[in-house]
Coordinates of C-alpha atoms and ligand atoms in Angstrom, one line a residue:
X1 CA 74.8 35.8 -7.8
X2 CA 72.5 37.4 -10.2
X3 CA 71.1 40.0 -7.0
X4 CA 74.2 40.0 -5.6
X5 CA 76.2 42.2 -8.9
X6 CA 79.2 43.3 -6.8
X7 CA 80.4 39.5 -6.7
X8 CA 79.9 39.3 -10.6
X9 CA 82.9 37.8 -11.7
X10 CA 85.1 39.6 -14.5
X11 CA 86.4 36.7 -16.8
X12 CA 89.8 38.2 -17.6
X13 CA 91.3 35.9 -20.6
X14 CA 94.7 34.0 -20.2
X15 CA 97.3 35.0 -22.2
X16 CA 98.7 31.7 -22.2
X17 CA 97.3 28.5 -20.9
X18 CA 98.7 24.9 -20.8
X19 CA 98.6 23.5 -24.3
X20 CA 96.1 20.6 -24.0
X21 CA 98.5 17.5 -24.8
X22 CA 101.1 18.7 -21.7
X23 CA 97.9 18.9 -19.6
X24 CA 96.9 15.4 -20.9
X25 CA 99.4 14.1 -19.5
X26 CA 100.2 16.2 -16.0
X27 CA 96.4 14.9 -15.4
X28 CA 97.3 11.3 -16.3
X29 CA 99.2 11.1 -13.2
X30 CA 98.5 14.7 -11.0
X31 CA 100.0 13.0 -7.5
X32 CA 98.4 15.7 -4.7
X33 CA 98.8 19.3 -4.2
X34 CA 101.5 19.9 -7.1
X35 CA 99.4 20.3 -10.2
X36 CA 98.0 23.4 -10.7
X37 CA 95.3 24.6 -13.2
X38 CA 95.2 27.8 -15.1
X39 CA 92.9 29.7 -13.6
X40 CA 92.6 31.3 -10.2
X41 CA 89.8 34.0 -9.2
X42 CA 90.5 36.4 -6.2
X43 CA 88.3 39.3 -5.0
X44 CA 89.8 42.3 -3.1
X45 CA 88.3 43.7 0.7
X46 CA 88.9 47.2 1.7
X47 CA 87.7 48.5 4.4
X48 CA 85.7 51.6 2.5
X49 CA 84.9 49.5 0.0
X50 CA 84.1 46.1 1.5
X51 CA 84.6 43.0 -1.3
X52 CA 85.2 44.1 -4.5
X53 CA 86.7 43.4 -7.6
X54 CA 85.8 40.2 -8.4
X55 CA 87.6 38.4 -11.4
X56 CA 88.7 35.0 -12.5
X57 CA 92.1 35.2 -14.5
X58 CA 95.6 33.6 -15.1
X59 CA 96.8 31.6 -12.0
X60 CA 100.6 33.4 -11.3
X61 CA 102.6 34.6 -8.8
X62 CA 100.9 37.2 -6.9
X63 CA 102.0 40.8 -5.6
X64 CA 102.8 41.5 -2.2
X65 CA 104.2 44.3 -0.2
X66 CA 107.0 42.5 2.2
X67 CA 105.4 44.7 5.1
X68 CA 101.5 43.1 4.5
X69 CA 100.3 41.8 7.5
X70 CA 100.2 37.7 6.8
X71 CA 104.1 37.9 6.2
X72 CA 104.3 39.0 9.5
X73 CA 101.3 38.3 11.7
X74 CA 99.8 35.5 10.0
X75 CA 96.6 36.6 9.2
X76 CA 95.6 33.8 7.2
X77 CA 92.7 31.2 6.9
X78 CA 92.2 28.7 4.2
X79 CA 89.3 25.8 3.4
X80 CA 90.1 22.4 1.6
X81 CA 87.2 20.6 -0.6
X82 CA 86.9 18.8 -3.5
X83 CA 85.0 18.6 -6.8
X84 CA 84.2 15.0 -8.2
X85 CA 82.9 13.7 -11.4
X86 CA 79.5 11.8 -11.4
X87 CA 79.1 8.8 -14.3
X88 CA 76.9 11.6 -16.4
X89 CA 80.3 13.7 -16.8
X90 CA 78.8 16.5 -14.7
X91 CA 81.0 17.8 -11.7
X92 CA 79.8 18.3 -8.0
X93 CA 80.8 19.6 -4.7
X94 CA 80.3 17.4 -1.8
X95 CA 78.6 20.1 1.1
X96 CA 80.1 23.5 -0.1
X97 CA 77.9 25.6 1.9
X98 CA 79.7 23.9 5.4
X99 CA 82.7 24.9 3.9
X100 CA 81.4 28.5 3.5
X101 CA 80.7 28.8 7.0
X102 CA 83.7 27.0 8.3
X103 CA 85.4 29.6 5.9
X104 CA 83.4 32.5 7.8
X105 CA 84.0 31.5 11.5
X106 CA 87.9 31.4 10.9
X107 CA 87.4 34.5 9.6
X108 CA 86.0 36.0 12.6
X109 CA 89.0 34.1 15.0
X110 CA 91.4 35.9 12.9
X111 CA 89.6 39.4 12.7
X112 CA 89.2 38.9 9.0
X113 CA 85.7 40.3 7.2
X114 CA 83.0 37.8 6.9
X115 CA 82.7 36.6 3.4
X116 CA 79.4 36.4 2.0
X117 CA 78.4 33.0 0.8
X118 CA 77.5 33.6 -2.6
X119 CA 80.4 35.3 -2.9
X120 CA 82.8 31.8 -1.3
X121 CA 80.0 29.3 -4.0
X122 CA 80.2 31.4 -6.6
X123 CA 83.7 31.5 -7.0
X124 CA 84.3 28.1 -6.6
X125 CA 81.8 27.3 -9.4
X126 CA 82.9 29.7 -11.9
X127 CA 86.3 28.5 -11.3
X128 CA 85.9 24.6 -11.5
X129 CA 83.8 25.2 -14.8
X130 CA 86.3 27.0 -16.1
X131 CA 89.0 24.6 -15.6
X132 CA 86.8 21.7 -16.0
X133 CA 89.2 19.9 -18.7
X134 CA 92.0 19.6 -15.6
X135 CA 89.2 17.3 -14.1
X136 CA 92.2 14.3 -13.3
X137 CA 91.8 11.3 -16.0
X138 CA 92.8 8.6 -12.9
X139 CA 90.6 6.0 -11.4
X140 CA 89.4 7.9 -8.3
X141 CA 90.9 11.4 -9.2
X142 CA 89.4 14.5 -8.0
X143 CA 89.8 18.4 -8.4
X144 CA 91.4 19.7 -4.9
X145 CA 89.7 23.4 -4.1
X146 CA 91.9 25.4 -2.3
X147 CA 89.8 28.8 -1.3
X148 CA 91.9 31.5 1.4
X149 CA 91.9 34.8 2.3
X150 CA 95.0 36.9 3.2
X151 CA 95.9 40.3 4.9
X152 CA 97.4 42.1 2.2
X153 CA 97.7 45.7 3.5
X154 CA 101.2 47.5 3.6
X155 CA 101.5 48.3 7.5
X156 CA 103.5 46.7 10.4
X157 CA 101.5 48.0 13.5
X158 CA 99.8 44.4 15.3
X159 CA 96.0 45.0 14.6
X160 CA 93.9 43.4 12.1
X161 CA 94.6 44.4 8.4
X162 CA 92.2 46.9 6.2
X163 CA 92.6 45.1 3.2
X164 CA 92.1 41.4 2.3
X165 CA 92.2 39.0 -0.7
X166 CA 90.2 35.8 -0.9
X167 CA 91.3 33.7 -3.5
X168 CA 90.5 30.0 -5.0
X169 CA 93.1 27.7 -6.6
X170 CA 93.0 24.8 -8.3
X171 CA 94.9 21.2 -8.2
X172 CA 94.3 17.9 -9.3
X173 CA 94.3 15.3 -7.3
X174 CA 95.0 11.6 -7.7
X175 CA 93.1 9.1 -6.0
X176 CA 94.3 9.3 -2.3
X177 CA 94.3 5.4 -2.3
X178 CA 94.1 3.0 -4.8
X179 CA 91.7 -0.1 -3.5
X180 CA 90.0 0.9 -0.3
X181 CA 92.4 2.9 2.4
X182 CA 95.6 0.5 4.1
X183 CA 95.6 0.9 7.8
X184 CA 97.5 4.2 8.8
X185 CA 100.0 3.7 12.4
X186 CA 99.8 6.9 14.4
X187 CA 102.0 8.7 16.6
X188 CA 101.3 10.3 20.1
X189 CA 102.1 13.6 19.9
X190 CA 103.5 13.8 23.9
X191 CA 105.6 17.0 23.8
X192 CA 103.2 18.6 21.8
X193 CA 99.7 20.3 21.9
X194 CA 97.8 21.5 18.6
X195 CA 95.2 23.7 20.1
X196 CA 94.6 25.0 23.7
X197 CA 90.9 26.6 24.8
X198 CA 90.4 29.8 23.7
X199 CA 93.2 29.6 21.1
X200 CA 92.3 29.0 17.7
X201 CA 92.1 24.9 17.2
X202 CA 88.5 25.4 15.9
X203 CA 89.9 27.7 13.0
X204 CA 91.4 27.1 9.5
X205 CA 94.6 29.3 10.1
X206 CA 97.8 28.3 8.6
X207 CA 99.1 28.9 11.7
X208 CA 98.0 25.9 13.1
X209 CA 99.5 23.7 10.3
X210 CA 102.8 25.7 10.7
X211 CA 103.0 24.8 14.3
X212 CA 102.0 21.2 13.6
X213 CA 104.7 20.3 10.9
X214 CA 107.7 19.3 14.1
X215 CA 105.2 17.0 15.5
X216 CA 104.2 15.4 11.8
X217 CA 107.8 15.7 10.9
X218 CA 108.8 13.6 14.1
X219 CA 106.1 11.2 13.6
X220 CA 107.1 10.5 9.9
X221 CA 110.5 10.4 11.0
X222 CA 109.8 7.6 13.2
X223 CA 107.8 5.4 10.9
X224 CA 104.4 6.7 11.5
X225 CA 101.7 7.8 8.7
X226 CA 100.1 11.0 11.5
X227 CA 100.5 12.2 15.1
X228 CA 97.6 12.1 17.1
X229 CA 97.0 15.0 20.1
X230 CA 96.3 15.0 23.1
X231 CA 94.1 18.2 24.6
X232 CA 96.3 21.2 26.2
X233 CA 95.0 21.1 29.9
X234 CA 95.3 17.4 31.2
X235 CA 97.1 16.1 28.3
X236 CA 94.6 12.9 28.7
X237 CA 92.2 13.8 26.3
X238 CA 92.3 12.3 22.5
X239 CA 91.6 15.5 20.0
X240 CA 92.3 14.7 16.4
X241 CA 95.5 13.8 14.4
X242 CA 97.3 16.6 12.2
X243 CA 94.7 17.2 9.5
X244 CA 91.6 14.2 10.8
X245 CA 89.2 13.6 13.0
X246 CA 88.7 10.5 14.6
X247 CA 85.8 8.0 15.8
X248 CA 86.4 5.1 18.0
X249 CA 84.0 2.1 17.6
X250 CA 83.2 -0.5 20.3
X251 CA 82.2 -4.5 19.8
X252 CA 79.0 -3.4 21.6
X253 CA 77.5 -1.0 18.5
X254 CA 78.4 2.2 20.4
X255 CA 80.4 5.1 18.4
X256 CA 82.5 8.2 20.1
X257 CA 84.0 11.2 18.7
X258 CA 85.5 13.8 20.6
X259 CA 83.0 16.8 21.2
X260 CA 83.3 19.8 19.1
X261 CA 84.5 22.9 21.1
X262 CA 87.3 25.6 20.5
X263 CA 90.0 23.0 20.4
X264 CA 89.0 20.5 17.4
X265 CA 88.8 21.5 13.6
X266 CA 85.0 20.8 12.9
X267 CA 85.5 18.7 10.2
X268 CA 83.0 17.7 7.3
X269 CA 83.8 14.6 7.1
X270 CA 82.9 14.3 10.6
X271 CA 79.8 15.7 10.4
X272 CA 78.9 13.2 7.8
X273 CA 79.9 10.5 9.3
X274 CA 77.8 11.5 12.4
X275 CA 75.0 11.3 10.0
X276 CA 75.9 8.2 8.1
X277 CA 76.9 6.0 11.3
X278 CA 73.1 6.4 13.0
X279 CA 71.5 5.5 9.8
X280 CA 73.8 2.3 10.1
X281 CA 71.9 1.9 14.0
X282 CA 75.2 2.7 15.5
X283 CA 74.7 4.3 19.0
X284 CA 76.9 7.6 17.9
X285 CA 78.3 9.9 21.3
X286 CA 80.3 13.1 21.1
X287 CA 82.2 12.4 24.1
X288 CA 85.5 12.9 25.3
X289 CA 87.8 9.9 25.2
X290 CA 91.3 9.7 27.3
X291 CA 94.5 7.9 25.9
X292 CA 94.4 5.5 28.8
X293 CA 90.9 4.4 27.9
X294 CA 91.8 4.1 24.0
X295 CA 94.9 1.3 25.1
X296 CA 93.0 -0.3 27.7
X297 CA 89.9 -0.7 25.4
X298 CA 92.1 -1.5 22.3
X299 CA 94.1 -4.3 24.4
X300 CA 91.2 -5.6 26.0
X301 CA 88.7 -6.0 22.5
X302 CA 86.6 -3.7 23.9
X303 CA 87.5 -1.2 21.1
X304 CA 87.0 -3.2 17.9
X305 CA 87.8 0.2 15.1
X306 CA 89.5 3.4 15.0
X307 CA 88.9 5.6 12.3
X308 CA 90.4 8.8 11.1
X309 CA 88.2 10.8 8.4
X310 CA 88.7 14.2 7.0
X311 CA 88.5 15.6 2.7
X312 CA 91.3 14.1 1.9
X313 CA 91.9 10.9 2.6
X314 CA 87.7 10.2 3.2
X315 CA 87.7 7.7 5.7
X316 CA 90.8 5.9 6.9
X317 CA 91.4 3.1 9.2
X318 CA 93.8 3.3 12.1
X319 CA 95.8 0.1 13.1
X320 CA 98.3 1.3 15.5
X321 CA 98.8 3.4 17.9
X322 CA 102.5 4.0 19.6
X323 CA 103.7 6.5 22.5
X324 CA 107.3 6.6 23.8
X325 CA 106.7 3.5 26.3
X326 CA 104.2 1.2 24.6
X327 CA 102.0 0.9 21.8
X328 CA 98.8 -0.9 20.8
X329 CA 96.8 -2.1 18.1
X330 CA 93.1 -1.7 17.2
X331 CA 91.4 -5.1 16.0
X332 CA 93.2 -6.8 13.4
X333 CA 95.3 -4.1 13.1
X334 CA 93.8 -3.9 9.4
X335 CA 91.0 -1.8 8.1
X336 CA 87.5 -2.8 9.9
X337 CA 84.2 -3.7 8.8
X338 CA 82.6 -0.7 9.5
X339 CA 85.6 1.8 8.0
X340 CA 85.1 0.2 4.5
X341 CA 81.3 0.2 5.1
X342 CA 81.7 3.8 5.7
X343 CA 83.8 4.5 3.3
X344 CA 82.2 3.1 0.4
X345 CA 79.2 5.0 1.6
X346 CA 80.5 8.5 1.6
X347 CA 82.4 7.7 -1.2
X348 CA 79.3 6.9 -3.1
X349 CA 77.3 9.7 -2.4
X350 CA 80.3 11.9 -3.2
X351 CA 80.6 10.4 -6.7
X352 CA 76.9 10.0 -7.5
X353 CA 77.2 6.3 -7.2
X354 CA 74.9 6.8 -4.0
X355 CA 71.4 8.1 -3.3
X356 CA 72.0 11.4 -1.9
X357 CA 69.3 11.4 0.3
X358 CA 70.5 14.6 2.5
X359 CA 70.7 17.3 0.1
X360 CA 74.6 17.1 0.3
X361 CA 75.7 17.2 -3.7
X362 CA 76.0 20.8 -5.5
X363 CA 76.0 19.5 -9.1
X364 CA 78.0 22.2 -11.1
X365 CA 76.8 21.2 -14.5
Ligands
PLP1 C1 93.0 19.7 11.7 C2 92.0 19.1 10.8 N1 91.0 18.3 11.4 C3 90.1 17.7 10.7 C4 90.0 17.9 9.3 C5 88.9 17.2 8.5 O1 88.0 18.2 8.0 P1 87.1 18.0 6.7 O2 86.4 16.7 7.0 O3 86.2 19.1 6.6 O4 88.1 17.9 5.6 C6 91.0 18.7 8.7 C7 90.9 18.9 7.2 O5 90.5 19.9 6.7 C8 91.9 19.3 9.5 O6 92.9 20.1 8.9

């Protein structure tokens, strides 16, 4: 940040922040995405001026003119990551640079300026330092880093905005699960697609989410934890469930994920895993996987794991799988050998329990 001055941050003080004992105990027991911290920083795009503006400063309500264009058009992206606290008491990011990036190619989906990287880092860190004492006090807990950019500028004609804010919020998380991650049951999304080619699956637009919540909705409706999808074209191909990507693992060593392309969110997790499942001597393929395969293989034992893996829930097993004329169940229909292997892994390296052998920890200080 220090050669880069126009991303200095400005350290406006709070006027008013959470006396310590009420934030005591809202960290005791933070739940997900409803605890907030103080602070928030946001930085300001015009297009004479470029980014600008950079300041960290009371988290509130924020002003908006009704006619800016994300109210209307959804120009939007956002990123999801976490900060974790290591046995020292220091606090690190788990891969923030992929998250940058992700960040970046949204941006250029949804005609929104590229944001430099020591711009999307430095944010992040003067903001979780800042806050540091929300850090959640639960077994497991984690500070959830909600970074997004938005068109803000006054004007109703459909072309991409002239003015942006990026901005990074704050909210403790509890642990997602309390020993190891139960089995989720998944539904199959059949009258529904998340993402066709050339669309914007790839990106993290709220758009996406918005036009996912029926599916979810149904799917929790009928007793189910996620959907799964199906891709666009064929409807035969497995994509990813609502907010996860998913590996399938055989009896014979072999691994699949479905191939990246313009349809699946590239998920860090996923990457990871990738990573983590070869140095395990699994035979790891990015291949595409139909819904016919995925029952026959799951009813015949061929299939032994199905796991879905994404920020927030890490690494989850799948035990069930149901359509609107059958359903199956994958292995023991509990969590597998190599899910909690995996798990406990990524886990590990996250929270400094594990060598981190890949240059994937940021330690904040
Ligand atoms: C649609 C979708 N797929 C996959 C993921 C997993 O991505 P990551 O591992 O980067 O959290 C997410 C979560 O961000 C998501 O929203």
């Amino acid at each position: 940040m220090a050669d880069a001055p126009e991303y200095d941050i400005r350290h406006i003080e709070h006027p008013n922040p959470v006396p310590s004992a009420t934030r005591e105990q809202a960290i005791a027991d933070p739940g997900f995405g409803k605890l907030f911290t103080d602070h928030m920083v946001r930085i300001d795009w015009h297009e004479d001026k470029g980014w600008h503006d950079a300041r960290l400063m009371a988290r509130g309500p924020i002003e908006l003119d009704p006619s800016a264009s994300v109210l209307h058009y959804a120009q939007e992206i956002f990123e999801g990551l976490k900060a974790y606290r290591h046995a020292d008491g220091s606090l690190a990011l788990f891969r923030p640079e992929e998250n940058a990036r992700r960040f970046n190619r949204s941006a250029a989906r949804l005609a929104m300026p590229d944001l430099p990287e020591e711009a999307f880092l430095g944010a992040i860190r003067a903001l979780v330092l800042k806050d540091r004492d929300w850090f959640p006090s639960v077994e497991g807990g984690s500070l959830y880093i909600r970074p997004f950019m938005i068109a803000t500028e006054a004007f109703l004609g459909v072309r991409p905005a002239k003015e942006y804010a990026f901005m990074v919020i704050l909210s403790p998380a509890g642990g997602y699960f309390k020993s190891g991650a139960p089995a989720i049951s998944i539904r199959l999304g059949e009258h529904y697609t998340r993402a066709a080619p050339g669309g914007t699956g790839f990106a993290k637009c709220g758009g996406n989410y918005a036009a996912s919540l029926v599916p979810q909705g149904e799917a929790l409706a009928s007793g189910h934890d996620q959907v799964v999808f199906l891709d666009a074209v064929e409807r035969r191909w497995v994509e990813e469930l609502g907010g996860m990507n998913l590996f399938f693992v055989f009896e014979d060593g072999r691994m699949v994920t479905p191939p990246l392309g313009d349809t699946i969110l590239a998920g860090i997790t996923r990457d990871s895993i990738l990573t983590l499942a070869r140095e395990e001597g699994l035979d790891v393929v990015e291949e595409r996987y139909a819904i016919d395969q995925w029952r026959a293989d799951a009813e015949s034992g061929k299939l032994v794991e199905t796991l879905a893996c994404g920020t927030a829930a890490v690494v989850t097993p799948v035990g069930k799988v149901t359509a609107e004329d059958y359903s199956f169940e994958i292995g023991s229909g509990g969590p597998g050998q190599l899910t909690q292997k995996l798990r406990e892994r990524l886990v590990g390296i996250q929270t400094g329990t594990v060598e981190d052998r890949h240059g994937w920890i940021t330690k904040l200080g």
